[in-house]
CSV table of C-alpha atoms in Angstrom, one decimal:
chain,number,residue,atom,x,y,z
A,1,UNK,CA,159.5,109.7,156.6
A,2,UNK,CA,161.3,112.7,156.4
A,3,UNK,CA,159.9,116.7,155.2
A,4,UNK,CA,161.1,116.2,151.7
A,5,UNK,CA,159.6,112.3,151.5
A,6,UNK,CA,156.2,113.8,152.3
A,7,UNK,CA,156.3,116.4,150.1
A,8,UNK,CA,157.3,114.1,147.1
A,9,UNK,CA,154.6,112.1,147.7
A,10,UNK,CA,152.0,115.2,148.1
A,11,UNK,CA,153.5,116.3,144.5
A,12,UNK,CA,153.2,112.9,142.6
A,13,UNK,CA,149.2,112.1,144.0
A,14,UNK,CA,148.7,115.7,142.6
A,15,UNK,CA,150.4,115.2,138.8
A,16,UNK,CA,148.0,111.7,138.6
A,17,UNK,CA,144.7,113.1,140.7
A,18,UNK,CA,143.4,114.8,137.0
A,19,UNK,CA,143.2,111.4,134.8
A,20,UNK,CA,141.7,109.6,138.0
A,21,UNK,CA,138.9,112.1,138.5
A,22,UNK,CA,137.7,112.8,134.8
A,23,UNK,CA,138.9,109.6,133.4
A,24,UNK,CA,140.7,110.6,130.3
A,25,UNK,CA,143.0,108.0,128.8
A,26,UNK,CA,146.9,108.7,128.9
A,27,UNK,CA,147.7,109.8,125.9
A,28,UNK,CA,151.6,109.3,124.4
A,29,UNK,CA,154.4,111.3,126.0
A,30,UNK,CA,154.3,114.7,124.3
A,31,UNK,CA,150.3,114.9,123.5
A,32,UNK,CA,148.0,116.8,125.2
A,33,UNK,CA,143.8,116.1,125.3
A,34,UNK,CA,141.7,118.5,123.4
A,35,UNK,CA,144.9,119.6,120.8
A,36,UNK,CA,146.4,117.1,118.3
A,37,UNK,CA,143.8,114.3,119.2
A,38,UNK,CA,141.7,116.5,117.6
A,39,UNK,CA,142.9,117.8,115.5
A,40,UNK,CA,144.1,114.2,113.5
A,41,UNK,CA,140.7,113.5,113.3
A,42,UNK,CA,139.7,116.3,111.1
A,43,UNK,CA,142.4,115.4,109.1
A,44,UNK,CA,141.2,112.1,108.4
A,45,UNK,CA,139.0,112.4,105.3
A,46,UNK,CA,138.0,109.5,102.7
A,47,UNK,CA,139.5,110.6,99.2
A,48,UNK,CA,136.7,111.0,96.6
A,49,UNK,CA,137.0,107.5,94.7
A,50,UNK,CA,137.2,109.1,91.0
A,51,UNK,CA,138.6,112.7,91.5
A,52,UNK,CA,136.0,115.1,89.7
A,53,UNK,CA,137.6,117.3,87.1
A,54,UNK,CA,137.7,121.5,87.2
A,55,UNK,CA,136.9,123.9,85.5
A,56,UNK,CA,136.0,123.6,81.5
A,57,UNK,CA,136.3,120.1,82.0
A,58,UNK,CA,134.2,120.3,84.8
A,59,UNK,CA,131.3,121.7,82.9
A,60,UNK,CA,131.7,118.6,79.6
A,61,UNK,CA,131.5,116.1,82.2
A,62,UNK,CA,128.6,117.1,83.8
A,63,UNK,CA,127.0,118.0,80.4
A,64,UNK,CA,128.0,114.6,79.2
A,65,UNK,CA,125.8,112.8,82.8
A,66,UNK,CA,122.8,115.0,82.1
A,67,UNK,CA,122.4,113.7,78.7
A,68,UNK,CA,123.2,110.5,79.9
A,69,UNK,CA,120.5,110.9,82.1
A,70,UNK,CA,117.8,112.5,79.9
A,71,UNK,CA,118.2,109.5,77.2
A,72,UNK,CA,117.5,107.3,79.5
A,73,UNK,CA,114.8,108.7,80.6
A,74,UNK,CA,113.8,109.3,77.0
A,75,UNK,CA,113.8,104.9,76.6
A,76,UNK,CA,112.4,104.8,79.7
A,77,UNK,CA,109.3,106.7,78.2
A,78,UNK,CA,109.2,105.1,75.2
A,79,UNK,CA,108.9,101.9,76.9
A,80,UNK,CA,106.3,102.6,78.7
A,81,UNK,CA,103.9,104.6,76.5
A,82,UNK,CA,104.3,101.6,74.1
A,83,UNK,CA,103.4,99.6,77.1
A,84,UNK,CA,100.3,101.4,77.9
A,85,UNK,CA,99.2,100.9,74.4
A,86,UNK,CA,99.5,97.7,74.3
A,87,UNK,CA,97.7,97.2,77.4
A,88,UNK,CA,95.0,99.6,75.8
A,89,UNK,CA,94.7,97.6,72.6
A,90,UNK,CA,94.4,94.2,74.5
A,91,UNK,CA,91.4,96.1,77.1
A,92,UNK,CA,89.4,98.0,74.2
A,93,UNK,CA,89.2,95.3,71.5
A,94,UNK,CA,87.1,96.4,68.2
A,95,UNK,CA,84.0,95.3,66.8
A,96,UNK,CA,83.5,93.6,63.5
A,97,UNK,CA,80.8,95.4,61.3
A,98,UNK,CA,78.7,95.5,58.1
A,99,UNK,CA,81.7,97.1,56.4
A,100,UNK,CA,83.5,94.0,57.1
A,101,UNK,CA,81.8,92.3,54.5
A,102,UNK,CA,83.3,92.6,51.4
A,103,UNK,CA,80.7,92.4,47.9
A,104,UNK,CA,82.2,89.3,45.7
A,105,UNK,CA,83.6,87.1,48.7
A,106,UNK,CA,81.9,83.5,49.0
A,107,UNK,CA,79.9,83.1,51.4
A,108,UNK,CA,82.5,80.4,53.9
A,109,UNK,CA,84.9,83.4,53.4
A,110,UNK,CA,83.0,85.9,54.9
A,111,UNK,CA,84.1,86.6,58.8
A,112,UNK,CA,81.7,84.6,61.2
A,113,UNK,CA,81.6,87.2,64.2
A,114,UNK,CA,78.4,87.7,64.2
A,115,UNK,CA,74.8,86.8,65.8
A,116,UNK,CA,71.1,85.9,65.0
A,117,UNK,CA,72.0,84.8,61.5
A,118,UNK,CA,68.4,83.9,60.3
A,119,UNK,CA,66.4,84.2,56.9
A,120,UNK,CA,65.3,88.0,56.4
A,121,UNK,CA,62.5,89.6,55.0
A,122,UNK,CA,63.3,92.5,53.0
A,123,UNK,CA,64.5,94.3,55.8
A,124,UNK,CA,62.2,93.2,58.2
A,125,UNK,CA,62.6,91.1,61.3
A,126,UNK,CA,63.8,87.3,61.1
A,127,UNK,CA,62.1,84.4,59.7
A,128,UNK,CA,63.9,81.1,59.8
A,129,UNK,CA,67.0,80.9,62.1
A,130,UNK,CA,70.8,79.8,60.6
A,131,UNK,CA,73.6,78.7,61.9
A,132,UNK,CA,75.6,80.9,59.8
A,133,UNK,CA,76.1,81.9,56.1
A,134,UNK,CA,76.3,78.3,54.9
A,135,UNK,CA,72.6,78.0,55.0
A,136,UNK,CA,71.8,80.8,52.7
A,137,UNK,CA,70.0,78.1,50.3
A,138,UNK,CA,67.4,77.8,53.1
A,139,UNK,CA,66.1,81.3,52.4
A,140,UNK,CA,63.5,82.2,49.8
A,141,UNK,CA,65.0,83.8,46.6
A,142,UNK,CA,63.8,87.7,46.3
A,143,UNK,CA,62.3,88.5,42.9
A,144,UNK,CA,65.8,89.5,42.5
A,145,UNK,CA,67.2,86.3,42.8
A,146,UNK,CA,69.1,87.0,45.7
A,147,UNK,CA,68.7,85.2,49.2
A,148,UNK,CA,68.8,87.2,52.2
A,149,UNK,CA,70.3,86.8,55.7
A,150,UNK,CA,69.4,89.0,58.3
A,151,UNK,CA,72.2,89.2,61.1
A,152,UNK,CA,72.9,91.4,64.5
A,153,UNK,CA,76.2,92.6,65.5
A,154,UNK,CA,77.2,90.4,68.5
A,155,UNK,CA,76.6,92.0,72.2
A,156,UNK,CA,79.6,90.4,73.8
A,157,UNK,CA,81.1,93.8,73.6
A,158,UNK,CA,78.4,95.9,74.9
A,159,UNK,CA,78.6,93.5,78.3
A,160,UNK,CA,82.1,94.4,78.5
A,161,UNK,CA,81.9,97.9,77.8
A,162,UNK,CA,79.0,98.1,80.5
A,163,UNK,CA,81.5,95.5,83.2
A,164,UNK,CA,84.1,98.1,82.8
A,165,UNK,CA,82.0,101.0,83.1
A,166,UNK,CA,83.0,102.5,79.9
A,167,UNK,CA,79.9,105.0,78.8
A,168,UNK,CA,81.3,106.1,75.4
A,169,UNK,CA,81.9,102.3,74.4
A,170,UNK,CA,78.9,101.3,76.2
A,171,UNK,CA,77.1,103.4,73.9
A,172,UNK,CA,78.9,102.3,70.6
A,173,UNK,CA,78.1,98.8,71.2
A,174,UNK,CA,74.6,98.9,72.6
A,175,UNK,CA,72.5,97.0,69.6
A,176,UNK,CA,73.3,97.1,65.9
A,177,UNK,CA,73.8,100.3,64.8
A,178,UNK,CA,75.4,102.0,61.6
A,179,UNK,CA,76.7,105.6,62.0
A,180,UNK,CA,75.0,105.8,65.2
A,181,UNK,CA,71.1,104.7,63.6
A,182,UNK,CA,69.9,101.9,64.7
A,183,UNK,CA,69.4,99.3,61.3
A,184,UNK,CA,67.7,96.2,60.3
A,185,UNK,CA,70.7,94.5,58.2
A,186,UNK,CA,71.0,91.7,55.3
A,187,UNK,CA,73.7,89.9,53.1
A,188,UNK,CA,71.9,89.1,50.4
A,189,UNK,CA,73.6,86.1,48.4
A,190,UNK,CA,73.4,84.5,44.7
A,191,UNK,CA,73.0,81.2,43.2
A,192,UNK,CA,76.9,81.0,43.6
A,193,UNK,CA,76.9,81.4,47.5
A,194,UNK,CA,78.6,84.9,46.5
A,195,UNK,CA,78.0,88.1,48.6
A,196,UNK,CA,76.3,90.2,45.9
A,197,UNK,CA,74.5,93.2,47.8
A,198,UNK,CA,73.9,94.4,51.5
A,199,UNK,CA,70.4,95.8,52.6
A,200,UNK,CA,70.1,98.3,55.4
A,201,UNK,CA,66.8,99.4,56.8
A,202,UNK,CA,66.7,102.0,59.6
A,203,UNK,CA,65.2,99.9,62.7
A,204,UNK,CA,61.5,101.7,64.0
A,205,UNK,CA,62.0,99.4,67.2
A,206,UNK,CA,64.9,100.8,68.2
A,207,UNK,CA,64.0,103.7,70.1
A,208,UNK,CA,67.8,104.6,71.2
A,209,UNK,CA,67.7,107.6,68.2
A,210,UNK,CA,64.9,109.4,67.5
A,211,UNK,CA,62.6,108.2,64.6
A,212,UNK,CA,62.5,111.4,63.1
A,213,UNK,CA,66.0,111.2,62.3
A,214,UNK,CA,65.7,107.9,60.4
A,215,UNK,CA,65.7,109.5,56.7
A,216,UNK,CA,69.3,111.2,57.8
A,217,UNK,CA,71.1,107.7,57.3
A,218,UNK,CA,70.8,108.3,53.5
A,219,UNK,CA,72.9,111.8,53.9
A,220,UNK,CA,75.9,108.9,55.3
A,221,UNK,CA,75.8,106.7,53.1
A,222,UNK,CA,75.8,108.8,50.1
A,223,UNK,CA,78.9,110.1,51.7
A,224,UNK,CA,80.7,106.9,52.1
A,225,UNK,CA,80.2,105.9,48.6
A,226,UNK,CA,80.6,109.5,47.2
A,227,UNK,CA,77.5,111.8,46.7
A,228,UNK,CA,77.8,112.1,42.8
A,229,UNK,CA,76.4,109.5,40.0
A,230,UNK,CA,73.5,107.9,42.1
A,231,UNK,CA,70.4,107.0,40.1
A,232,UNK,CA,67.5,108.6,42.6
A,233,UNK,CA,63.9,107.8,42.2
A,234,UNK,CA,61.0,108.9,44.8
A,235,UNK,CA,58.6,106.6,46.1
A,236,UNK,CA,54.9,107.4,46.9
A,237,UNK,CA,53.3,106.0,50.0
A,238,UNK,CA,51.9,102.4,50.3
A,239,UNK,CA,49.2,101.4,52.2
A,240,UNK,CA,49.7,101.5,55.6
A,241,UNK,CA,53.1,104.1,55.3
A,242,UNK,CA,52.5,107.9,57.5
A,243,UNK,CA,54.8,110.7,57.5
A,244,UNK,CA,57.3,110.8,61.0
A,245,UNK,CA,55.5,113.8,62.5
A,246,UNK,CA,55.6,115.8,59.2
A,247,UNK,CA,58.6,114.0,57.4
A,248,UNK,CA,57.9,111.7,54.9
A,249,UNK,CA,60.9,110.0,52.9
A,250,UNK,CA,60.8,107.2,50.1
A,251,UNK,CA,63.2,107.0,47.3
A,252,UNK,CA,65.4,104.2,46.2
A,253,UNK,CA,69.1,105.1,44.9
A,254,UNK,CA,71.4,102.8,43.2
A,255,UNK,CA,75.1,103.6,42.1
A,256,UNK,CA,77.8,101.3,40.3
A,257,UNK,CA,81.1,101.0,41.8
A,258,UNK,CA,84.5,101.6,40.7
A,259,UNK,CA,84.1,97.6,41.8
A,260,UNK,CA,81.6,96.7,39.3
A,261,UNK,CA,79.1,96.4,42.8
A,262,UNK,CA,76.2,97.9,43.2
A,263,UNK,CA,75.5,100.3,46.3
């Protein structure tokens, strides 16, 4: 091999001795590593699928997705407070009361949601035990005529209440109380099997309410039925019947309703 053989050689392992040691790939004739390679790769660039408008158009459109997005939200709210108050009214159900008795309304027409139903005694505790309003013949006419049932409000409520650890309704159920005093209470029926008159007593076994506070229940019920045209009369003392620590209250009141009834 001659001078200029060798030195050929020597030139063409030198041109080829840079991919061999770093191992970059051969690129097309013309391109050079670290330029348009590159450089066509920042140019690549995915086009934005629905081209978003400028300027005053710009600002409608994103107006037009924020209210959009506030009336859904708005259902989405609606929705869910009605919702929650379903769920409340299905977890807090109500309970029926002495109010739910309506004067004039046979007695197999009254609502049967109660407990205890049993013969009273003028506001005392029970005699005889019912099944239930049917049996008001059972009970001894009053002078009046009228035959009494005494009743409780059912405690199926106060069980709950107390399961669920609900102290406000846990008090509003506990034992049969009206505007928060406990009560002794009577339908008192006619002849007719008609619901001619309620009696409530305030309860002295009761010890959930003070005793003293007893003679208050009259202030509520006046209220309810309307403090003016009540025919008042005070009572003296029986045998047997003591002031509450100095307190002593007795009167019988009687009104005519709008109804034709008699409170």
């Amino acid at each position: 091999m001659n001078d200029l053989q060798r030195h050929a050689f020597k030139f063409h392992r030198m041109v080829h001795q840079p991919s061999d040691k770093l191992g970059q790939l051969p690129l097309p004739y013309g391109e050079r590593a670290g330029v348009r390679g590159f450089e066509i790769c920042r140019e690549t660039v995915t086009p934005h699928p629905t081209p978003l408008p400028k300027g005053e158009g710009a600002d409608r459109a994103s107006l037009t997705r924020v209210l959009h997005y506030l009336r859904a939200a708005f259902v989405y709210l609606l929705a869910l407070t009605a919702l929650v108050g379903t769920a409340g009214a299905q977890q807090r159900p109500s309970q029926f009361e002495i109010w739910d008795l309506k004067l004039g309304t046979p007695a197999d027409k009254l609502p049967d949601d109660f407990t205890d139903y049993a013969c009273g005694t003028g506001g005392g505790p029970p005699s005889i035990a019912l099944t239930g309003w049917k049996d008001f013949r059972r009970c001894r006419p009053e002078p009046s005529g009228l035959r009494e049932i005494y009743f409780r409000y059912d405690d199926e409520l106060e069980y709950w209440a107390k399961a669920n650890n609900f102290s406000t309704e846990m008090r509003k159920y506990s034992g049969t109380k009206v505007f928060d005093f406990p009560v002794v209470l009577g339908a008192r029926f006619d002849e007719q099997g008609i619901l001619a008159g309620i009696r409530i007593v305030s309860d002295p076994r009761d010890t959930s309410r003070d005793r003293e506070e007893g003679y208050l229940l009259r202030n509520f019920l006046n209220a309810r039925y309307g403090r003016e045209g009540w025919d008042c009369v005070d009572l003296p003392p029986e045998d047997g019947e003591t002031p509450v620590f100095r307190t002593f209250s007795k009167h019988r009141s009687k009104k005519t309703l709008e109804s034709g009834a008699t409170a």
